[in-house]
């Protein structure tokens, strides 16, 4: 066992020794290669004195040219290209000097750079203004494409001032914004002109009832105006209603064919109503209104789809269908007035009830119409309620009248209105401060006096109105 252990240990030591020997041989070989390889010649390196001499020469030459240029500025108002070349050479030499001398803080270099960038910025600015003048001339000739190019070139020069001539502090943000706006304006103006032209042409097509052509041009104008709004917002004056107007015009043109058909249906329905064919007329009106509802959904921006137009169509339909009933009602109202003038209170009351029923039926059939006014309905209600007082009221009121001079139709009350007559007319409402049936009524407002005359007209079948002081009444016989 001891013999085997010793042998294993000896093998490990020998292995480590061999590895160490190999490493030493490798290091020795590398060193030998280094000794035997090519050697750097001393002729490639300059002595420190020569390097310093070159650096001093760069500094001197750049300083001489800078001073020469500075002296030129005192005697010349406008520099020549050769003068600028002198400054550019001074800048180039000074930058080489700073690099060779590793001089990161060189006030002279900063001064030369500032002067160079300032002059360069002024050169860019002069070129920019010249291009702007050319653009203005092209704009005056309505050559928007050429004007846009010149304005864009002027913008590029102004931007170079900011990027290449930062030390000059000549960058003009306001001028860049103005020129950039002019570039966009030159792109927008042709679109704006096309929109106006298309709208005018579409209007001409509308007058000729050429709906399809008008719709196409209105739609193209709408898209152009939308482009102006989305792409060139802030460049052109904003007309907020114009986009909606063009959209409405396009929808109106597209819906015109359908609306013509609806109008034709209405005309046919009117003709049937005049012939007394109310059922067929009502059916055709219903179909036309259904088509109109579809038009409103399909073309919501059309001028035919407005609420006012819908109400007008409904009123026309109601007027046509109710014409026979209205004619009958008008005849009945004339008969009622005659019965009242004849003093036939009972017959007038019955007639008023009958007409009231007819009016209620008409209003129920046409709830959205104003065919039977509220005043007419109120009159019928009042007469049917006061039918028993018609004879009494007429006797008392007519007894107060006398002919008005120089008039064959007017009559004037000879005295003030007694309280008993006022109370009967106004349903026992007597505002007088001193009650008494035969005493004149007093403390009556102007509105109540007008209402008294209106009701008195209903019960007498004659027009009664105020004259002057509002308790003096006159009647037209």
PDB file of N, CA and C in Angstrom, residues 82-137:
ATOM      1  N   UNK A  82     -11.852  87.030 -51.519  1.00  0.00           N
ATOM      2  CA  UNK A  82     -10.481  86.750 -51.093  1.00  0.00           C
ATOM      3  C   UNK A  82     -10.292  87.011 -49.602  1.00  0.00           C
ATOM      4  N   UNK A  83     -10.986  88.029 -49.095  1.00  0.00           N
ATOM      5  CA  UNK A  83     -10.882  88.335 -47.666  1.00  0.00           C
ATOM      6  C   UNK A  83     -11.470  87.196 -46.837  1.00  0.00           C
ATOM      7  N   UNK A  84     -12.617  86.663 -47.292  1.00  0.00           N
ATOM      8  CA  UNK A  84     -13.236  85.551 -46.570  1.00  0.00           C
ATOM      9  C   UNK A  84     -12.372  84.300 -46.656  1.00  0.00           C
ATOM     10  N   UNK A  85     -11.690  84.122 -47.796  1.00  0.00           N
ATOM     11  CA  UNK A  85     -10.779  82.989 -47.918  1.00  0.00           C
ATOM     12  C   UNK A  85      -9.625  83.120 -46.928  1.00  0.00           C
ATOM     13  N   UNK A  86      -9.153  84.361 -46.722  1.00  0.00           N
ATOM     14  CA  UNK A  86      -8.093  84.615 -45.752  1.00  0.00           C
ATOM     15  C   UNK A  86      -8.535  84.218 -44.354  1.00  0.00           C
ATOM     16  N   UNK A  87      -9.786  84.575 -44.003  1.00  0.00           N
ATOM     17  CA  UNK A  87     -10.310  84.228 -42.683  1.00  0.00           C
ATOM     18  C   UNK A  87     -10.485  82.714 -42.560  1.00  0.00           C
ATOM     19  N   UNK A  88     -10.959  82.083 -43.631  1.00  0.00           N
ATOM     20  CA  UNK A  88     -11.159  80.632 -43.599  1.00  0.00           C
ATOM     21  C   UNK A  88      -9.814  79.922 -43.428  1.00  0.00           C
ATOM     22  N   UNK A  89      -8.745  80.420 -44.083  1.00  0.00           N
ATOM     23  CA  UNK A  89      -7.417  79.811 -43.936  1.00  0.00           C
ATOM     24  C   UNK A  89      -6.880  80.006 -42.531  1.00  0.00           C
ATOM     25  N   UNK A  90      -7.129  81.196 -41.954  1.00  0.00           N
ATOM     26  CA  UNK A  90      -6.706  81.446 -40.567  1.00  0.00           C
ATOM     27  C   UNK A  90      -7.401  80.480 -39.621  1.00  0.00           C
ATOM     28  N   UNK A  91      -8.699  80.219 -39.866  1.00  0.00           N
ATOM     29  CA  UNK A  91      -9.448  79.279 -39.022  1.00  0.00           C
ATOM     30  C   UNK A  91      -8.888  77.866 -39.161  1.00  0.00           C
ATOM     31  N   UNK A  92      -8.589  77.454 -40.394  1.00  0.00           N
ATOM     32  CA  UNK A  92      -8.047  76.114 -40.628  1.00  0.00           C
ATOM     33  C   UNK A  92      -6.698  75.927 -39.927  1.00  0.00           C
ATOM     34  N   UNK A  93      -5.797  76.934 -40.061  1.00  0.00           N
ATOM     35  CA  UNK A  93      -4.484  76.850 -39.416  1.00  0.00           C
ATOM     36  C   UNK A  93      -4.605  76.836 -37.898  1.00  0.00           C
ATOM     37  N   UNK A  94      -5.540  77.658 -37.383  1.00  0.00           N
ATOM     38  CA  UNK A  94      -5.683  77.718 -35.918  1.00  0.00           C
ATOM     39  C   UNK A  94      -6.245  76.412 -35.371  1.00  0.00           C
ATOM     40  N   UNK A  95      -7.142  75.774 -36.119  1.00  0.00           N
ATOM     41  CA  UNK A  95      -7.677  74.488 -35.670  1.00  0.00           C
ATOM     42  C   UNK A  95      -6.579  73.424 -35.683  1.00  0.00           C
ATOM     43  N   UNK A  96      -5.674  73.463 -36.686  1.00  0.00           N
ATOM     44  CA  UNK A  96      -4.554  72.511 -36.711  1.00  0.00           C
ATOM     45  C   UNK A  96      -3.612  72.752 -35.535  1.00  0.00           C
ATOM     46  N   UNK A  97      -3.397  74.037 -35.271  1.00  0.00           N
ATOM     47  CA  UNK A  97      -2.512  74.369 -34.142  1.00  0.00           C
ATOM     48  C   UNK A  97      -3.098  73.847 -32.828  1.00  0.00           C
ATOM     49  N   UNK A  98      -4.401  74.095 -32.615  1.00  0.00           N
ATOM     50  CA  UNK A  98      -5.022  73.663 -31.356  1.00  0.00           C
ATOM     51  C   UNK A  98      -4.986  72.147 -31.222  1.00  0.00           C
ATOM     52  N   UNK A  99      -5.138  71.438 -32.350  1.00  0.00           N
ATOM     53  CA  UNK A  99      -5.122  69.983 -32.311  1.00  0.00           C
ATOM     54  C   UNK A  99      -3.720  69.466 -31.999  1.00  0.00           C
ATOM     55  N   UNK A 100      -2.694  70.049 -32.678  1.00  0.00           N
ATOM     56  CA  UNK A 100      -1.319  69.596 -32.449  1.00  0.00           C
ATOM     57  C   UNK A 100      -0.836  69.957 -31.051  1.00  0.00           C
ATOM     58  N   UNK A 101      -1.248  71.130 -30.607  1.00  0.00           N
ATOM     59  CA  UNK A 101      -0.796  71.570 -29.283  1.00  0.00           C
ATOM     60  C   UNK A 101      -1.670  71.028 -28.158  1.00  0.00           C
ATOM     61  N   UNK A 102      -2.715  70.298 -28.546  1.00  0.00           N
ATOM     62  CA  UNK A 102      -3.654  69.778 -27.556  1.00  0.00           C
ATOM     63  C   UNK A 102      -4.187  70.896 -26.658  1.00  0.00           C
ATOM     64  N   UNK A 103      -4.507  72.005 -27.308  1.00  0.00           N
ATOM     65  CA  UNK A 103      -4.987  73.188 -26.592  1.00  0.00           C
ATOM     66  C   UNK A 103      -6.517  73.234 -26.721  1.00  0.00           C
ATOM     67  N   UNK A 104      -7.188  72.809 -25.689  1.00  0.00           N
ATOM     68  CA  UNK A 104      -8.648  72.751 -25.734  1.00  0.00           C
ATOM     69  C   UNK A 104      -9.302  74.100 -25.422  1.00  0.00           C
ATOM     70  N   UNK A 105      -8.591  75.007 -24.857  1.00  0.00           N
ATOM     71  CA  UNK A 105      -9.144  76.318 -24.507  1.00  0.00           C
ATOM     72  C   UNK A 105      -8.292  77.395 -25.174  1.00  0.00           C
ATOM     73  N   UNK A 106      -8.703  77.792 -26.361  1.00  0.00           N
ATOM     74  CA  UNK A 106      -7.950  78.763 -27.149  1.00  0.00           C
ATOM     75  C   UNK A 106      -8.861  79.951 -27.453  1.00  0.00           C
ATOM     76  N   UNK A 107      -8.777  81.049 -26.742  1.00  0.00           N
ATOM     77  CA  UNK A 107      -9.645  82.204 -26.978  1.00  0.00           C
ATOM     78  C   UNK A 107      -9.546  82.743 -28.404  1.00  0.00           C
ATOM     79  N   UNK A 108      -8.316  82.698 -28.976  1.00  0.00           N
ATOM     80  CA  UNK A 108      -8.158  83.195 -30.345  1.00  0.00           C
ATOM     81  C   UNK A 108      -8.951  82.335 -31.321  1.00  0.00           C
ATOM     82  N   UNK A 109      -8.896  81.013 -31.128  1.00  0.00           N
ATOM     83  CA  UNK A 109      -9.678  80.123 -31.996  1.00  0.00           C
ATOM     84  C   UNK A 109     -11.170  80.417 -31.868  1.00  0.00           C
ATOM     85  N   UNK A 110     -11.642  80.668 -30.649  1.00  0.00           N
ATOM     86  CA  UNK A 110     -13.053  80.996 -30.446  1.00  0.00           C
ATOM     87  C   UNK A 110     -13.427  82.289 -31.168  1.00  0.00           C
ATOM     88  N   UNK A 111     -12.529  83.272 -31.126  1.00  0.00           N
ATOM     89  CA  UNK A 111     -12.800  84.548 -31.794  1.00  0.00           C
ATOM     90  C   UNK A 111     -12.874  84.370 -33.310  1.00  0.00           C
ATOM     91  N   UNK A 112     -11.915  83.600 -33.848  1.00  0.00           N
ATOM     92  CA  UNK A 112     -11.916  83.378 -35.301  1.00  0.00           C
ATOM     93  C   UNK A 112     -13.178  82.625 -35.724  1.00  0.00           C
ATOM     94  N   UNK A 113     -13.507  81.591 -34.958  1.00  0.00           N
ATOM     95  CA  UNK A 113     -14.709  80.818 -35.280  1.00  0.00           C
ATOM     96  C   UNK A 113     -15.965  81.698 -35.225  1.00  0.00           C
ATOM     97  N   UNK A 114     -16.079  82.525 -34.193  1.00  0.00           N
ATOM     98  CA  UNK A 114     -17.247  83.395 -34.064  1.00  0.00           C
ATOM     99  C   UNK A 114     -17.355  84.351 -35.240  1.00  0.00           C
ATOM    100  N   UNK A 115     -16.186  84.957 -35.608  1.00  0.00           N
ATOM    101  CA  UNK A 115     -16.197  85.885 -36.738  1.00  0.00           C
ATOM    102  C   UNK A 115     -16.573  85.153 -38.034  1.00  0.00           C
ATOM    103  N   UNK A 116     -15.983  83.967 -38.229  1.00  0.00           N
ATOM    104  CA  UNK A 116     -16.255  83.204 -39.442  1.00  0.00           C
ATOM    105  C   UNK A 116     -17.740  82.812 -39.529  1.00  0.00           C
ATOM    106  N   UNK A 117     -18.310  82.309 -38.424  1.00  0.00           N
ATOM    107  CA  UNK A 117     -19.707  81.888 -38.426  1.00  0.00           C
ATOM    108  C   UNK A 117     -20.646  83.083 -38.581  1.00  0.00           C
ATOM    109  N   UNK A 118     -20.237  84.227 -38.023  1.00  0.00           N
ATOM    110  CA  UNK A 118     -21.074  85.425 -38.169  1.00  0.00           C
ATOM    111  C   UNK A 118     -21.136  85.867 -39.629  1.00  0.00           C
ATOM    112  N   UNK A 119     -19.968  85.904 -40.289  1.00  0.00           N
ATOM    113  CA  UNK A 119     -19.948  86.291 -41.697  1.00  0.00           C
ATOM    114  C   UNK A 119     -20.673  85.261 -42.568  1.00  0.00           C
ATOM    115  N   UNK A 120     -20.495  83.988 -42.216  1.00  0.00           N
ATOM    116  CA  UNK A 120     -21.181  82.947 -42.981  1.00  0.00           C
ATOM    117  C   UNK A 120     -22.695  83.054 -42.786  1.00  0.00           C
ATOM    118  N   UNK A 121     -23.133  83.354 -41.577  1.00  0.00           N
ATOM    119  CA  UNK A 121     -24.562  83.512 -41.300  1.00  0.00           C
ATOM    120  C   UNK A 121     -25.129  84.690 -42.081  1.00  0.00           C
ATOM    121  N   UNK A 122     -24.363  85.789 -42.149  1.00  0.00           N
ATOM    122  CA  UNK A 122     -24.819  86.942 -42.926  1.00  0.00           C
ATOM    123  C   UNK A 122     -24.917  86.599 -44.409  1.00  0.00           C
ATOM    124  N   UNK A 123     -23.979  85.766 -44.882  1.00  0.00           N
ATOM    125  CA  UNK A 123     -24.038  85.336 -46.279  1.00  0.00           C
ATOM    126  C   UNK A 123     -25.297  84.487 -46.530  1.00  0.00           C
ATOM    127  N   UNK A 124     -25.556  83.534 -45.617  1.00  0.00           N
ATOM    128  CA  UNK A 124     -26.762  82.720 -45.742  1.00  0.00           C
ATOM    129  C   UNK A 124     -28.018  83.584 -45.692  1.00  0.00           C
ATOM    130  N   UNK A 125     -28.024  84.584 -44.801  1.00  0.00           N
ATOM    131  CA  UNK A 125     -29.181  85.452 -44.648  1.00  0.00           C
ATOM    132  C   UNK A 125     -29.438  86.254 -45.924  1.00  0.00           C
ATOM    133  N   UNK A 126     -28.353  86.766 -46.528  1.00  0.00           N
ATOM    134  CA  UNK A 126     -28.507  87.527 -47.774  1.00  0.00           C
ATOM    135  C   UNK A 126     -29.065  86.628 -48.887  1.00  0.00           C
ATOM    136  N   UNK A 127     -28.561  85.410 -48.980  1.00  0.00           N
ATOM    137  CA  UNK A 127     -29.073  84.473 -49.985  1.00  0.00           C
ATOM    138  C   UNK A 127     -30.542  84.129 -49.700  1.00  0.00           C
ATOM    139  N   UNK A 128     -30.861  83.985 -48.412  1.00  0.00           N
ATOM    140  CA  UNK A 128     -32.240  83.662 -48.030  1.00  0.00           C
ATOM    141  C   UNK A 128     -33.192  84.781 -48.424  1.00  0.00           C
ATOM    142  N   UNK A 129     -32.800  86.028 -48.195  1.00  0.00           N
ATOM    143  CA  UNK A 129     -33.661  87.160 -48.553  1.00  0.00           C
ATOM    144  C   UNK A 129     -33.818  87.280 -50.071  1.00  0.00           C
ATOM    145  N   UNK A 130     -32.759  86.991 -50.794  1.00  0.00           N
ATOM    146  CA  UNK A 130     -32.859  87.025 -52.253  1.00  0.00           C
ATOM    147  C   UNK A 130     -33.835  85.965 -52.756  1.00  0.00           C
ATOM    148  N   UNK A 131     -33.758  84.773 -52.181  1.00  0.00           N
ATOM    149  CA  UNK A 131     -34.697  83.723 -52.557  1.00  0.00           C
ATOM    150  C   UNK A 131     -36.128  84.088 -52.182  1.00  0.00           C
ATOM    151  N   UNK A 132     -36.281  84.764 -51.038  1.00  0.00           N
ATOM    152  CA  UNK A 132     -37.620  85.198 -50.626  1.00  0.00           C
ATOM    153  C   UNK A 132     -38.201  86.195 -51.626  1.00  0.00           C
ATOM    154  N   UNK A 133     -37.377  87.120 -52.103  1.00  0.00           N
ATOM    155  CA  UNK A 133     -37.843  88.078 -53.113  1.00  0.00           C
ATOM    156  C   UNK A 133     -38.263  87.362 -54.394  1.00  0.00           C
ATOM    157  N   UNK A 134     -37.494  86.377 -54.808  1.00  0.00           N
ATOM    158  CA  UNK A 134     -37.866  85.606 -55.995  1.00  0.00           C
ATOM    159  C   UNK A 134     -39.196  84.873 -55.775  1.00  0.00           C
ATOM    160  N   UNK A 135     -39.361  84.347 -54.557  1.00  0.00           N
ATOM    161  CA  UNK A 135     -40.615  83.650 -54.244  1.00  0.00           C
ATOM    162  C   UNK A 135     -41.799  84.611 -54.260  1.00  0.00           C
ATOM    163  N   UNK A 136     -41.598  85.816 -53.718  1.00  0.00           N
ATOM    164  CA  UNK A 136     -42.678  86.807 -53.719  1.00  0.00           C
ATOM    165  C   UNK A 136     -43.079  87.181 -55.145  1.00  0.00           C
ATOM    166  N   UNK A 137     -42.113  87.302 -56.024  1.00  0.00           N
ATOM    167  CA  UNK A 137     -42.416  87.617 -57.415  1.00  0.00           C
ATOM    168  C   UNK A 137     -43.187  86.479 -58.077  1.00  0.00           C
TER     169      UNK A 137
END
